[in-house]
Amino acid sequence: MIDKTIPMIGLMFRSDMTDAYEYPDPTLPEGFHFENYVSAWQTQNVSKFFANSLMYAFIGCFGILAISAPGAYVLSRFEFIGNKVMKSGLVVAMSVPAIMIIMPIFALTTRWHIGGRVVLILLYIFLNVPYTVSKIYHTLHSLRLQNKHFANN
């Protein structure tokens, strides 16, 4: 946690420096210059980028939960043929580095001239489904074991 917090604090300090102050001594700013954020928001389309990021995040999270929650429920609640294979498949899917999936898909989408928002959202959803199914599965499974334990006492 601290390895991510300290660079973010440094980034915040450096983002409100004036250009004149940045080069002689880039350690700490003289004061807070909120106009840097206002200028970036107005001139560099930060509001559009922020809205796009929120849209991708909300649609992606909804898609991940819409796929993962029912899948995890079924895996944790019912025993059926292929249950163990699916659980093992989740572990295998989580062990593949994301870059090994992203790069070939990027190459194909650029070659076929498709892409944009839909591919980005689908890629985000499908890369995170195995991890989310696994987390929800373990939570539901432990709740089921706890309920069984309390019912016997």
mmCIF file of C-alpha atoms in Angstrom:
data_model
loop_
_atom_site.group_PDB
_atom_site.id
_atom_site.type_symbol
_atom_site.label_atom_id
_atom_site.label_comp_id
_atom_site.label_asym_id
_atom_site.label_seq_id
_atom_site.Cartn_x
_atom_site.Cartn_y
_atom_site.Cartn_z
ATOM 1 C CA MET A 1 0.000 0.000 0.000
ATOM 2 C CA ILE A 2 2.765 2.422 0.887
ATOM 3 C CA ASP A 3 4.572 1.651 -2.364
ATOM 4 C CA LYS A 4 1.547 3.084 -4.216
ATOM 5 C CA THR A 5 0.736 5.923 -1.829
ATOM 6 C CA ILE A 6 4.102 7.707 -1.811
ATOM 7 C CA PRO A 7 4.367 8.033 -5.622
ATOM 8 C CA MET A 8 0.778 9.321 -5.749
ATOM 9 C CA ILE A 9 1.589 11.984 -3.148
ATOM 10 C CA GLY A 10 4.675 12.982 -5.147
ATOM 11 C CA LEU A 11 2.562 13.179 -8.284
ATOM 12 C CA MET A 12 0.028 15.406 -6.539
ATOM 13 C CA PHE A 13 2.808 17.735 -5.312
ATOM 14 C CA ARG A 14 4.398 17.988 -8.742
ATOM 15 C CA SER A 15 1.115 18.489 -10.559
ATOM 16 C CA ASP A 16 0.474 21.834 -8.934
ATOM 17 C CA MET A 17 3.960 23.291 -9.508
ATOM 18 C CA THR A 18 4.434 26.239 -11.785
ATOM 19 C CA ASP A 19 6.758 25.794 -14.763
ATOM 20 C CA ALA A 20 9.286 28.228 -13.320
ATOM 21 C CA TYR A 21 9.472 26.333 -10.052
ATOM 22 C CA GLU A 22 9.664 22.878 -11.551
ATOM 23 C CA TYR A 23 13.192 23.005 -12.897
ATOM 24 C CA PRO A 24 15.370 24.649 -10.215
ATOM 25 C CA ASP A 25 14.191 22.549 -7.268
ATOM 26 C CA PRO A 26 11.682 19.808 -8.106
ATOM 27 C CA THR A 27 11.214 18.602 -4.515
ATOM 28 C CA LEU A 28 8.320 20.537 -2.981
ATOM 29 C CA PRO A 29 6.105 23.268 -4.448
ATOM 30 C CA GLU A 30 5.972 26.801 -3.050
ATOM 31 C CA GLY A 31 2.217 26.675 -2.722
ATOM 32 C CA PHE A 32 -0.896 25.086 -4.050
ATOM 33 C CA HIS A 33 -1.800 26.205 -7.586
ATOM 34 C CA PHE A 34 -5.337 25.007 -8.209
ATOM 35 C CA GLU A 35 -5.410 26.831 -11.536
ATOM 36 C CA ASN A 36 -3.270 24.045 -13.021
ATOM 37 C CA TYR A 37 -6.144 21.616 -12.542
ATOM 38 C CA VAL A 38 -8.688 24.105 -13.871
ATOM 39 C CA SER A 39 -6.531 24.751 -16.928
ATOM 40 C CA ALA A 40 -6.080 21.040 -17.640
ATOM 41 C CA TRP A 41 -9.801 20.399 -17.187
ATOM 42 C CA GLN A 42 -10.773 23.178 -19.587
ATOM 43 C CA THR A 43 -8.091 23.086 -22.284
ATOM 44 C CA GLN A 44 -7.081 19.423 -22.555
ATOM 45 C CA ASN A 45 -10.511 17.701 -22.602
ATOM 46 C CA VAL A 46 -9.932 16.096 -19.214
ATOM 47 C CA SER A 47 -13.686 16.168 -18.597
ATOM 48 C CA LYS A 48 -14.244 13.989 -21.687
ATOM 49 C CA PHE A 49 -11.519 11.541 -20.618
ATOM 50 C CA PHE A 50 -12.931 11.433 -17.091
ATOM 51 C CA ALA A 51 -16.451 10.745 -18.397
ATOM 52 C CA ASN A 52 -15.122 7.986 -20.674
ATOM 53 C CA SER A 53 -13.253 6.404 -17.757
ATOM 54 C CA LEU A 54 -16.368 6.461 -15.585
ATOM 55 C CA MET A 55 -18.444 4.961 -18.396
ATOM 56 C CA TYR A 56 -15.939 2.142 -18.989
ATOM 57 C CA ALA A 57 -15.660 1.461 -15.265
ATOM 58 C CA PHE A 58 -19.408 1.297 -14.615
ATOM 59 C CA ILE A 59 -20.224 -0.803 -17.670
ATOM 60 C CA GLY A 60 -17.248 -3.058 -16.985
ATOM 61 C CA CYS A 61 -18.124 -3.580 -13.324
ATOM 62 C CA PHE A 62 -21.752 -4.289 -14.184
ATOM 63 C CA GLY A 63 -20.698 -6.795 -16.853
ATOM 64 C CA ILE A 64 -18.198 -8.499 -14.565
ATOM 65 C CA LEU A 65 -20.747 -8.896 -11.777
ATOM 66 C CA ALA A 66 -23.525 -9.941 -14.175
ATOM 67 C CA ILE A 67 -21.370 -12.831 -15.400
ATOM 68 C CA SER A 68 -19.411 -13.681 -12.246
ATOM 69 C CA ALA A 69 -22.079 -13.686 -9.537
ATOM 70 C CA PRO A 70 -24.393 -16.281 -11.130
ATOM 71 C CA GLY A 71 -21.422 -18.403 -12.172
ATOM 72 C CA ALA A 72 -19.921 -18.366 -8.697
ATOM 73 C CA TYR A 73 -23.292 -19.137 -7.137
ATOM 74 C CA VAL A 74 -23.800 -22.175 -9.339
ATOM 75 C CA LEU A 75 -20.254 -23.431 -8.742
ATOM 76 C CA SER A 76 -20.544 -23.052 -4.975
ATOM 77 C CA ARG A 77 -24.104 -24.317 -4.542
ATOM 78 C CA PHE A 78 -24.524 -27.233 -6.952
ATOM 79 C CA GLU A 79 -22.505 -30.342 -7.707
ATOM 80 C CA PHE A 80 -22.604 -31.331 -11.370
ATOM 81 C CA ILE A 81 -20.426 -32.971 -13.997
ATOM 82 C CA GLY A 82 -17.651 -30.574 -14.925
ATOM 83 C CA ASN A 83 -17.796 -28.552 -11.699
ATOM 84 C CA LYS A 84 -14.199 -29.366 -10.765
ATOM 85 C CA VAL A 85 -13.048 -28.819 -14.347
ATOM 86 C CA MET A 86 -14.580 -25.333 -14.330
ATOM 87 C CA LYS A 87 -12.948 -24.492 -10.997
ATOM 88 C CA SER A 88 -9.596 -25.683 -12.337
ATOM 89 C CA GLY A 89 -10.184 -23.683 -15.502
ATOM 90 C CA LEU A 90 -10.582 -20.540 -13.395
ATOM 91 C CA VAL A 91 -7.196 -21.145 -11.799
ATOM 92 C CA VAL A 92 -5.615 -21.720 -15.203
ATOM 93 C CA ALA A 93 -7.244 -18.564 -16.601
ATOM 94 C CA MET A 94 -5.919 -16.513 -13.694
ATOM 95 C CA SER A 95 -2.412 -17.877 -14.200
ATOM 96 C CA VAL A 96 -2.132 -16.549 -17.771
ATOM 97 C CA PRO A 97 -0.537 -13.083 -17.790
ATOM 98 C CA ALA A 98 -2.909 -10.447 -19.130
ATOM 99 C CA ILE A 99 -0.360 -9.157 -21.630
ATOM 100 C CA MET A 100 -0.375 -12.560 -23.356
ATOM 101 C CA ILE A 101 -4.077 -12.077 -24.015
ATOM 102 C CA ILE A 102 -4.131 -8.353 -24.735
ATOM 103 C CA MET A 103 -1.364 -8.232 -27.345
ATOM 104 C CA PRO A 104 -2.804 -10.845 -29.758
ATOM 105 C CA ILE A 105 -6.282 -9.326 -29.454
ATOM 106 C CA PHE A 106 -4.841 -5.872 -30.119
ATOM 107 C CA ALA A 107 -2.997 -7.195 -33.178
ATOM 108 C CA LEU A 108 -6.144 -8.851 -34.543
ATOM 109 C CA THR A 109 -8.417 -5.863 -33.918
ATOM 110 C CA THR A 110 -6.023 -3.467 -35.619
ATOM 111 C CA ARG A 111 -5.571 -5.825 -38.577
ATOM 112 C CA TRP A 112 -9.338 -6.228 -38.967
ATOM 113 C CA HIS A 113 -9.978 -2.499 -38.355
ATOM 114 C CA ILE A 114 -12.314 -3.118 -35.458
ATOM 115 C CA GLY A 115 -11.962 -1.788 -31.990
ATOM 116 C CA GLY A 116 -13.043 1.088 -29.938
ATOM 117 C CA ARG A 117 -15.181 1.103 -26.871
ATOM 118 C CA VAL A 118 -16.865 -2.274 -27.268
ATOM 119 C CA VAL A 119 -13.593 -4.204 -27.577
ATOM 120 C CA LEU A 120 -12.100 -2.310 -24.630
ATOM 121 C CA ILE A 121 -15.091 -3.006 -22.401
ATOM 122 C CA LEU A 122 -15.311 -6.680 -23.405
ATOM 123 C CA LEU A 123 -11.593 -7.133 -22.847
ATOM 124 C CA TYR A 124 -11.868 -5.556 -19.402
ATOM 125 C CA ILE A 125 -14.821 -7.771 -18.510
ATOM 126 C CA PHE A 126 -13.380 -11.064 -19.717
ATOM 127 C CA LEU A 127 -9.954 -10.486 -18.190
ATOM 128 C CA ASN A 128 -11.522 -9.934 -14.757
ATOM 129 C CA VAL A 129 -14.247 -12.599 -14.748
ATOM 130 C CA PRO A 130 -12.049 -15.534 -13.568
ATOM 131 C CA TYR A 131 -10.680 -13.612 -10.601
ATOM 132 C CA THR A 132 -14.108 -12.286 -9.633
ATOM 133 C CA VAL A 133 -15.776 -15.699 -9.948
ATOM 134 C CA SER A 134 -13.053 -17.163 -7.761
ATOM 135 C CA LYS A 135 -13.443 -14.498 -5.062
ATOM 136 C CA ILE A 136 -17.244 -14.716 -5.008
ATOM 137 C CA TYR A 137 -17.103 -18.523 -5.098
ATOM 138 C CA HIS A 138 -14.837 -18.701 -2.048
ATOM 139 C CA THR A 139 -17.003 -16.202 -0.180
ATOM 140 C CA LEU A 140 -20.209 -18.105 -0.937
ATOM 141 C CA HIS A 141 -18.574 -21.439 -0.151
ATOM 142 C CA SER A 142 -17.314 -20.232 3.235
ATOM 143 C CA LEU A 143 -20.752 -18.793 4.060
ATOM 144 C CA ARG A 144 -22.325 -22.124 3.192
ATOM 145 C CA LEU A 145 -19.887 -23.949 5.473
ATOM 146 C CA GLN A 146 -20.518 -21.462 8.289
ATOM 147 C CA ASN A 147 -24.280 -21.838 7.953
ATOM 148 C CA LYS A 148 -23.953 -25.631 8.000
ATOM 149 C CA HIS A 149 -21.766 -25.399 11.122
ATOM 150 C CA PHE A 150 -24.208 -23.126 12.958
ATOM 151 C CA ALA A 151 -27.170 -25.272 11.941
ATOM 152 C CA ASN A 152 -25.547 -28.336 13.535
ATOM 153 C CA ASN A 153 -24.918 -26.564 16.860
#
